[in-house]
Coordinates of N, CA and C in Angstrom, one line a residue:
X1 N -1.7 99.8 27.8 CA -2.3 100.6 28.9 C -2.0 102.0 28.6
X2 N -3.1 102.7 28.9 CA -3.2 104.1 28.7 C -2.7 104.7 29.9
X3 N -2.7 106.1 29.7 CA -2.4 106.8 31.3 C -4.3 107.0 31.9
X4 N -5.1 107.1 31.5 CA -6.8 107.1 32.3 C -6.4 105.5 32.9
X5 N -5.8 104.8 32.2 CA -5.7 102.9 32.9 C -4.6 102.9 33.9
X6 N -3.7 103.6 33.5 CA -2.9 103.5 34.6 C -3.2 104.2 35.7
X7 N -3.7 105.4 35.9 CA -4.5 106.1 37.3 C -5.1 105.2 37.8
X8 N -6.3 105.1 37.1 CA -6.8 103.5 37.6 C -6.4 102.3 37.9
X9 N -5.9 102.3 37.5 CA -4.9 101.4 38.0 C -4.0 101.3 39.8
X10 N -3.7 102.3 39.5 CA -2.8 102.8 40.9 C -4.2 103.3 41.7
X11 N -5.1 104.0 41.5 CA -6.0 104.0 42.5 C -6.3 102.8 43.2
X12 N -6.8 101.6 42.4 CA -7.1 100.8 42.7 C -6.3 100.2 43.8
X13 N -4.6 99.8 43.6 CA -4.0 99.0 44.0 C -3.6 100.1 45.4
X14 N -3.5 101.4 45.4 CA -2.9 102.0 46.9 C -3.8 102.7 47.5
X15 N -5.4 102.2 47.3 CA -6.7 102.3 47.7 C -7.0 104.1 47.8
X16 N -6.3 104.8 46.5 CA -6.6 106.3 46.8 C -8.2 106.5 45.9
X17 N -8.0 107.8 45.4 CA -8.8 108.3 44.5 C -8.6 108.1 43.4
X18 N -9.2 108.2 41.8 CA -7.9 108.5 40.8 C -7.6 110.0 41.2
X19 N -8.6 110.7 41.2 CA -8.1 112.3 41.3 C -6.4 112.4 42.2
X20 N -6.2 111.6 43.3 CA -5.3 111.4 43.8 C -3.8 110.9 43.0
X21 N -4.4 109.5 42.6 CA -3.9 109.0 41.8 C -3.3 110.0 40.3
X22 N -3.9 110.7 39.4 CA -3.8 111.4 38.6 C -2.5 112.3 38.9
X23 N -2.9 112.7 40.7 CA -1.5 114.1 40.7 C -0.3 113.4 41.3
X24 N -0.5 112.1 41.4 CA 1.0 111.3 41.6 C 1.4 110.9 40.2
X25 N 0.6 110.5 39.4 CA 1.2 110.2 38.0 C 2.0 111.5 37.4
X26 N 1.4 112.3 37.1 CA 1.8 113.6 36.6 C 2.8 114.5 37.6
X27 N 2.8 114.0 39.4 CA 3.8 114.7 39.7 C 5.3 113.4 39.5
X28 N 4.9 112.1 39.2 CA 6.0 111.2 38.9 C 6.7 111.6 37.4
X29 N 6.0 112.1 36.4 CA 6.1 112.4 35.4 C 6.9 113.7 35.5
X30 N 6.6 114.9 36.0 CA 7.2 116.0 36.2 C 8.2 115.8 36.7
X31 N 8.9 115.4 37.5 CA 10.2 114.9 38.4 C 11.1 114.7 37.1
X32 N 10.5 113.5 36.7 CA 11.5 112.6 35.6 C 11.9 113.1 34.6
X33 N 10.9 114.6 34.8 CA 11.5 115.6 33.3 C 12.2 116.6 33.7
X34 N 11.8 117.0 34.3 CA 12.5 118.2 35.1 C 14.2 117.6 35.3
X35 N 14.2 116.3 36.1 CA 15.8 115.9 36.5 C 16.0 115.5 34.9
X36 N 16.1 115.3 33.8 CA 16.6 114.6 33.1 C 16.6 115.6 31.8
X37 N 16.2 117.0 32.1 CA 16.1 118.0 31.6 C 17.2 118.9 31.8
X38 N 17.5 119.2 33.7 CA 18.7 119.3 34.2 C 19.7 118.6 33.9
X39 N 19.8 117.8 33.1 CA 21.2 116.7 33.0 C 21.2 115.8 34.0
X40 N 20.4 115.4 34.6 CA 20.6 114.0 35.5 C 20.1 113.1 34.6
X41 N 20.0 111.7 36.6 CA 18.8 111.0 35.7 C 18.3 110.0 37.3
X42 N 17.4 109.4 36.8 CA 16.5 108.8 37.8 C 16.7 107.4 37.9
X43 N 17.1 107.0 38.6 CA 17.4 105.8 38.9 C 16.6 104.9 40.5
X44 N 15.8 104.0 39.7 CA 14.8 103.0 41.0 C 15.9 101.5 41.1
X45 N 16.0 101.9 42.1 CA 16.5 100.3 42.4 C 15.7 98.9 42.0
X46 N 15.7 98.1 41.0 CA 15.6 96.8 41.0 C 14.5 97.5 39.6
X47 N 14.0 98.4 39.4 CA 13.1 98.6 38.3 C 13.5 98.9 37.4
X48 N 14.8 100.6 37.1 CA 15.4 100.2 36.1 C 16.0 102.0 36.3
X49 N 16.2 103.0 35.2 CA 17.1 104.2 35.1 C 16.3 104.5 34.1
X50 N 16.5 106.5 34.3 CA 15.8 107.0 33.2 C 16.8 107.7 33.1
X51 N 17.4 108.1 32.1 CA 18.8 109.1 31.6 C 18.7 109.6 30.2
X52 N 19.9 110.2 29.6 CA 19.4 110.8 28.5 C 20.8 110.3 27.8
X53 N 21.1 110.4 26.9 CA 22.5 110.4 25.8 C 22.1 111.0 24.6
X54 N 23.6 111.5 24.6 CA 23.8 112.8 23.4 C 23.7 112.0 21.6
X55 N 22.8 112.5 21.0 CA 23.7 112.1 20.0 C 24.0 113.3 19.3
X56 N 25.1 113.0 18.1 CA 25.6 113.5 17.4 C 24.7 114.1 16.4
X57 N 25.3 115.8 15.4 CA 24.7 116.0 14.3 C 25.1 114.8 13.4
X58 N 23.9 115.1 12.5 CA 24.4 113.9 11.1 C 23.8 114.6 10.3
X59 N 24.4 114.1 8.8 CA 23.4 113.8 7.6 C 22.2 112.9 7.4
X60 N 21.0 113.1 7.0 CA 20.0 112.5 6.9 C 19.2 112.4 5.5
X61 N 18.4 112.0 5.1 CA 18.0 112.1 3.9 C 16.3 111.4 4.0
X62 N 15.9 112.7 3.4 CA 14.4 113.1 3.4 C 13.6 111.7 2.5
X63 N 13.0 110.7 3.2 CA 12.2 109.3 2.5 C 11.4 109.9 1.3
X64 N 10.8 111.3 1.7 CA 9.8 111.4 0.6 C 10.7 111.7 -0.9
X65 N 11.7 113.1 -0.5 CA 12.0 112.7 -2.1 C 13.8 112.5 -2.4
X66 N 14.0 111.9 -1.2 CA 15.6 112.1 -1.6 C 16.6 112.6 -0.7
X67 N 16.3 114.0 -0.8 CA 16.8 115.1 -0.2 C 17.6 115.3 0.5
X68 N 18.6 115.7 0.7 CA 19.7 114.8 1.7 C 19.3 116.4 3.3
X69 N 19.2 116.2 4.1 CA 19.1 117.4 5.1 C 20.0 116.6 6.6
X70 N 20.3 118.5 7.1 CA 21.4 118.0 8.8 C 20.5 117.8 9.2
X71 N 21.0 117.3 10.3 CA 19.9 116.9 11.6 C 20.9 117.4 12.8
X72 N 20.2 118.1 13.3 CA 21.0 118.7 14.5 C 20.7 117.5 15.7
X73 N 22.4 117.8 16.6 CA 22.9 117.4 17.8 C 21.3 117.6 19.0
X74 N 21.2 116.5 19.5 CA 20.2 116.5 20.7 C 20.3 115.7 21.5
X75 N 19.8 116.1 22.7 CA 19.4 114.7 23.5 C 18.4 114.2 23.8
X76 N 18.8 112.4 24.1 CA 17.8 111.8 23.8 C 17.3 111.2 25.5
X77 N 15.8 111.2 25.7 CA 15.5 110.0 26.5 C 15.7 108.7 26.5
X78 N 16.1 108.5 27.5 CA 16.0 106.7 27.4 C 15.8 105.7 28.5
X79 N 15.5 105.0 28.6 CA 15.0 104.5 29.9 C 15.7 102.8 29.6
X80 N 16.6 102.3 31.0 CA 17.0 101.3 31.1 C 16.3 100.1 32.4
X81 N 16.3 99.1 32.3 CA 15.4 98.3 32.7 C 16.1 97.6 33.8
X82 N 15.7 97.8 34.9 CA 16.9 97.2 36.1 C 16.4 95.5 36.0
X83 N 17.1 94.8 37.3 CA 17.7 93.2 37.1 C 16.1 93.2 37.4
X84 N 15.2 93.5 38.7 CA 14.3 93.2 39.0 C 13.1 92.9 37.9
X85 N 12.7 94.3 37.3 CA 12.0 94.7 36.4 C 12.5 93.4 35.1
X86 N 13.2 93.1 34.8 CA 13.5 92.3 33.7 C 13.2 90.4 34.2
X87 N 13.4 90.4 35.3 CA 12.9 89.0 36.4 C 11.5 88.8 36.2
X88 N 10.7 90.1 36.7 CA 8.8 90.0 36.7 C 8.8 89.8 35.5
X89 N 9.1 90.3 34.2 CA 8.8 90.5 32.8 C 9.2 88.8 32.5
X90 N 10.0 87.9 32.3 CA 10.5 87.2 32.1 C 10.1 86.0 32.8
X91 N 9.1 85.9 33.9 CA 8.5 85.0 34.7 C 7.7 83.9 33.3

């Protein structure tokens, strides 16, 4: 599913517009970046956590010819999958 499918989607099921639909997707989307940008993170009861974790710099090395290059220290998104969300999946 796409995000045009998912609007649609959600229009359908909480009887809005998509146009409506569209500025809940994108204001759901904005939130989750914004907090997890500031160092939080987003947590739904029974669906699951959106947070981030550090990783470390490392060495890496370039597939194309070898090359050994750093890779700088960043943070990562990550999304964990609550008891509920893993129940519906698993039906």
């Amino acid at each position: 599913m796409n995000k045009t499918e998912l609007v649609a989607a959600i229009a359908e099921k909480a009887g809005v517009t998509k146009d409506a639909a569209k500025k809940m997707v994108d204001a759901f989307q904005d939130v989750i970046v914004d907090e997890l940008a500031a160092g939080g993170n987003v947590a739904l009861v029974g669906f699951g956590t959106f947070e981030t974790s550090e990783r470390p710099a490392r060495t890496g090395r370039n597939p194309l010819n070898g090359e050994t290059i750093e890779i700088e220290a960043c943070k990562m998104p990550k999304f964990k999958a609550g008891k509920g969300l893993k129940a519906a999946v698993n039906k």
